[in-house]
Coordinates of C-alpha atoms and ligand atoms in Angstrom, one line a residue:
M1 CA 125.2 73.9 75.7
K2 CA 121.6 74.3 75.9
K3 CA 120.1 77.3 74.8
L4 CA 117.6 78.6 77.2
T5 CA 114.5 80.4 77.1
I6 CA 114.2 82.8 80.0
A7 CA 110.8 84.7 80.1
I8 CA 111.4 87.7 82.6
D9 CA 107.8 89.7 83.4
G10 CA 106.8 91.7 86.4
H11 CA 105.0 95.3 87.0
A12 CA 105.4 97.9 85.5
S13 CA 109.1 99.7 85.3
T14 CA 111.1 97.2 87.4
G15 CA 114.2 96.9 85.6
K16 CA 113.0 94.2 83.7
S17 CA 114.9 95.1 80.1
S18 CA 117.7 96.4 81.7
I19 CA 118.5 93.3 83.3
A20 CA 117.1 90.9 80.5
K21 CA 119.7 93.0 77.8
E22 CA 122.7 92.5 80.5
L23 CA 121.8 88.5 80.4
A24 CA 121.3 88.2 76.4
V25 CA 124.6 90.1 75.7
S26 CA 126.1 88.0 78.5
L27 CA 124.7 84.9 77.3
G28 CA 124.8 86.1 73.1
Y29 CA 120.8 85.1 73.5
T30 CA 118.5 87.0 71.1
Y31 CA 117.0 90.1 73.2
I32 CA 113.3 90.7 73.0
N33 CA 111.3 93.7 74.5
S34 CA 108.0 93.0 74.1
G35 CA 106.5 96.0 76.1
S36 CA 108.5 98.0 73.3
M37 CA 105.5 95.9 70.3
Y38 CA 102.8 96.9 72.8
R39 CA 104.3 100.1 72.5
A40 CA 104.9 100.9 69.1
V41 CA 100.9 99.7 68.2
T42 CA 100.4 102.2 71.0
L43 CA 102.6 105.3 69.4
Y44 CA 101.8 104.1 65.3
A45 CA 97.7 104.3 66.6
V46 CA 98.4 107.5 68.4
E47 CA 100.0 109.2 65.8
N48 CA 97.8 108.3 63.1
N49 CA 95.2 109.4 65.2
L50 CA 93.4 105.5 65.1
M51 CA 93.1 106.0 68.5
D52 CA 88.9 106.0 68.1
L53 CA 89.0 103.2 65.2
I54 CA 90.8 100.6 68.1
D55 CA 87.5 101.7 69.7
N56 CA 84.9 101.1 66.9
N57 CA 86.6 99.0 64.3
I58 CA 89.2 97.0 65.7
D59 CA 89.3 94.5 62.5
Q60 CA 89.8 97.9 60.1
F61 CA 92.4 99.1 62.4
I62 CA 94.5 95.9 62.6
N63 CA 93.7 95.5 58.4
L64 CA 95.9 98.7 58.5
L65 CA 98.3 98.1 61.0
N66 CA 99.6 94.9 59.0
N67 CA 99.9 97.0 56.1
N68 CA 103.3 98.0 58.6
K69 CA 106.1 96.3 60.2
I70 CA 107.1 96.1 63.1
H71 CA 110.2 94.2 63.7
F72 CA 114.4 94.0 65.4
K73 CA 117.3 95.1 64.3
F74 CA 120.4 94.1 66.7
N75 CA 122.4 97.9 66.8
K76 CA 126.4 97.7 67.2
N77 CA 126.4 96.4 70.6
L78 CA 124.2 93.7 69.6
I79 CA 120.8 95.0 71.0
S80 CA 117.6 94.9 69.3
E81 CA 115.9 98.2 68.7
I82 CA 112.1 98.1 67.2
F83 CA 111.6 100.3 64.4
L84 CA 108.8 100.5 62.8
N85 CA 108.9 100.3 59.5
D86 CA 112.2 102.0 58.1
R87 CA 112.3 103.8 61.1
N88 CA 114.4 103.4 64.4
I89 CA 111.1 104.4 67.2
E90 CA 112.5 103.1 70.2
N91 CA 113.5 106.6 71.4
E92 CA 109.7 107.4 71.0
I93 CA 108.0 105.0 72.8
K94 CA 109.0 105.6 75.5
S95 CA 107.5 109.0 75.7
L96 CA 104.4 109.3 78.8
K97 CA 102.2 110.4 75.8
V98 CA 102.5 106.2 74.6
S99 CA 103.2 104.9 78.2
Q100 CA 99.8 107.0 79.5
K101 CA 97.5 104.9 76.4
V102 CA 99.8 101.8 76.1
S103 CA 97.9 99.8 78.6
V104 CA 94.5 100.7 77.3
V105 CA 95.8 99.5 74.0
A106 CA 97.7 96.1 75.0
A107 CA 94.1 95.5 76.6
I108 CA 93.0 93.7 73.4
P109 CA 92.1 91.1 72.7
K110 CA 92.8 91.1 68.8
I111 CA 96.4 93.1 69.6
R112 CA 97.6 90.6 71.8
K113 CA 96.5 87.7 69.6
E114 CA 99.2 89.8 66.9
M115 CA 101.9 90.4 68.6
V116 CA 102.2 86.7 70.5
K117 CA 101.8 85.8 66.6
L118 CA 105.0 87.8 66.4
Q119 CA 106.9 87.1 70.0
R120 CA 106.4 82.9 68.3
N121 CA 107.9 83.5 65.8
I122 CA 110.7 84.7 66.8
D123 CA 114.0 82.0 67.0
R124 CA 114.5 80.7 70.3
N125 CA 117.6 77.8 68.9
K126 CA 119.9 80.6 69.4
G127 CA 118.1 81.1 73.4
I128 CA 116.3 84.1 73.9
V129 CA 115.6 86.3 76.6
M130 CA 111.8 88.1 76.9
D131 CA 110.6 90.5 79.0
G132 CA 107.3 91.9 79.2
R133 CA 104.3 90.8 81.5
D134 CA 102.7 87.4 80.1
I135 CA 106.0 85.8 78.6
G136 CA 106.1 82.8 81.7
S137 CA 102.0 82.4 81.4
V138 CA 101.0 82.9 77.4
V139 CA 104.5 84.0 75.0
F140 CA 106.3 80.9 75.8
P141 CA 104.0 79.1 78.7
D142 CA 106.8 76.2 78.5
A143 CA 109.9 78.7 79.4
D144 CA 113.0 76.9 81.5
L145 CA 113.6 79.7 83.5
K146 CA 110.6 82.4 84.6
L147 CA 111.6 85.8 86.4
F148 CA 109.0 88.0 88.3
L149 CA 110.2 91.2 89.5
T150 CA 108.6 93.6 91.3
A151 CA 109.7 96.6 93.9
S152 CA 107.9 99.4 95.9
P153 CA 105.8 101.7 93.6
E154 CA 107.7 104.5 94.6
V155 CA 111.0 103.0 94.0
R156 CA 109.8 102.4 90.4
A157 CA 108.7 105.2 89.6
K158 CA 112.0 107.3 91.0
R159 CA 113.8 105.6 88.5
R160 CA 112.2 106.2 86.0
Y161 CA 111.3 109.7 86.8
N162 CA 115.4 109.9 86.5
E163 CA 115.8 107.9 83.5
M164 CA 112.6 110.3 81.4
V165 CA 114.9 113.5 83.5
D166 CA 118.1 112.6 82.0
S167 CA 116.6 112.0 78.2
G168 CA 115.3 115.1 78.5
E169 CA 111.5 114.5 78.7
K170 CA 110.0 117.6 80.6
V171 CA 107.3 115.6 83.4
E172 CA 106.5 115.5 87.0
F173 CA 107.8 112.5 89.8
H174 CA 103.7 112.4 90.7
E175 CA 103.0 112.0 87.0
V176 CA 105.2 108.6 86.7
L177 CA 104.4 107.1 89.6
E178 CA 101.0 108.1 89.2
N179 CA 101.4 105.9 85.9
I180 CA 102.7 103.6 86.9
T181 CA 100.0 102.2 89.8
Y182 CA 97.4 103.1 86.9
R183 CA 99.6 100.2 84.2
D184 CA 99.9 98.2 86.8
N185 CA 96.2 97.5 87.6
L186 CA 95.0 97.3 84.3
D187 CA 98.0 94.8 83.2
S188 CA 97.1 92.4 86.1
T189 CA 93.0 92.8 86.3
R190 CA 92.5 93.1 82.0
K191 CA 90.7 89.5 81.0
D192 CA 93.3 88.8 78.7
S193 CA 95.8 87.4 79.7
P194 CA 96.3 90.0 82.9
L195 CA 100.2 89.7 84.7
I196 CA 100.1 87.5 87.0
I197 CA 102.8 85.2 89.1
Q198 CA 103.5 82.0 87.7
K199 CA 103.7 78.5 90.8
D200 CA 107.0 78.1 88.9
A201 CA 107.9 81.9 88.2
V202 CA 110.9 82.9 90.6
V203 CA 109.8 86.1 92.3
I204 CA 112.5 88.7 92.8
D205 CA 111.7 92.0 94.5
N206 CA 114.3 94.6 93.7
S207 CA 113.4 97.7 95.4
F208 CA 116.6 97.6 97.3
L209 CA 118.9 95.3 94.5
S210 CA 121.4 96.1 92.5
I211 CA 121.6 95.0 89.4
E212 CA 124.6 93.8 89.9
D213 CA 122.9 91.1 93.2
Q214 CA 120.1 90.9 90.6
L215 CA 122.4 89.4 88.4
L216 CA 124.5 87.4 90.4
K217 CA 121.4 85.5 91.8
I218 CA 119.3 85.3 88.5
S219 CA 123.3 83.7 86.6
S220 CA 123.3 81.2 89.7
L221 CA 119.4 80.1 88.4
I222 CA 120.7 79.8 84.7
K223 CA 123.8 77.0 86.6
E224 CA 121.2 75.9 87.4
K225 CA 118.9 75.4 84.5
L226 CA 122.0 74.9 82.1
N227 CA 123.4 71.7 84.2
N228 CA 120.6 70.0 84.7
Ligands
C5P1 O1 107.1 96.5 79.2 P1 106.3 98.4 79.0 O2 106.7 99.1 80.2 O3 107.9 98.7 78.0 O4 105.5 97.7 79.0 C1 104.2 98.2 78.5 C2 102.9 97.8 78.4 O5 102.5 97.1 77.5 C3 102.6 97.5 79.7 O6 101.8 98.4 80.5 C4 101.4 96.3 79.3 O7 100.6 97.2 78.9 C5 101.4 96.5 78.0 N1 102.8 95.0 78.1 C6 101.9 93.7 77.9 N2 102.1 92.6 77.1 C7 103.5 91.9 77.2 C8 104.1 93.3 77.4 C9 104.3 94.9 78.0 O8 100.4 93.5 77.5 N3 104.7 90.8 77.0

């Protein structure tokens, strides 16, 4: 059967990764969360006090970064989890500390170039679902299916806030809402690979849609692509 490349872009905290994971598992495709790669770079910079180096000498930062390995491993549920060298950083990268810096780091062209290289190196022959901000526009402009997810900022902040509280992080709702609107703004206005809606993308506003509703809609789009 034909194997598709599915690109899921959209605003912050629109549930892209939950949808992408479900799709990948049901199709037996590889799932890659590209945002976790930018988060991994940010975690590396924050933990090693390298945020100033990013501003002052980006080439030196890239050299240091390239001595490390950002990669994915599949867990027992066949979901990919991100590693920095031998360390599983799946939880650390989701902290507000990382969320507050990631969009500044992700706006830097030399950092994007490195991440896009890694993303394009992933084997697409087995089928892939990748979510992010520039997947349909830059990483895989030839993707078979492009989705753009959005929802109202308040709905997104509420979902994210609940997730963070459930995972034990101490945060205030207003901090989460501010972070979401701040990232959307930076991601949409940066010069390199801004978040845009591609002409051939299907836009899904999921403010009032359950994951099941969205999966139904997307599954019928996938069926169409597979039958073409
Ligand atoms: O997807 P997630 O919200 O975890 O992504 C974190 C941040 O990484 C985004 O706000 C954006 O700044 C950056 N990002 C990006 N390009 C991607 C994926 C994420 O610039 N393809």
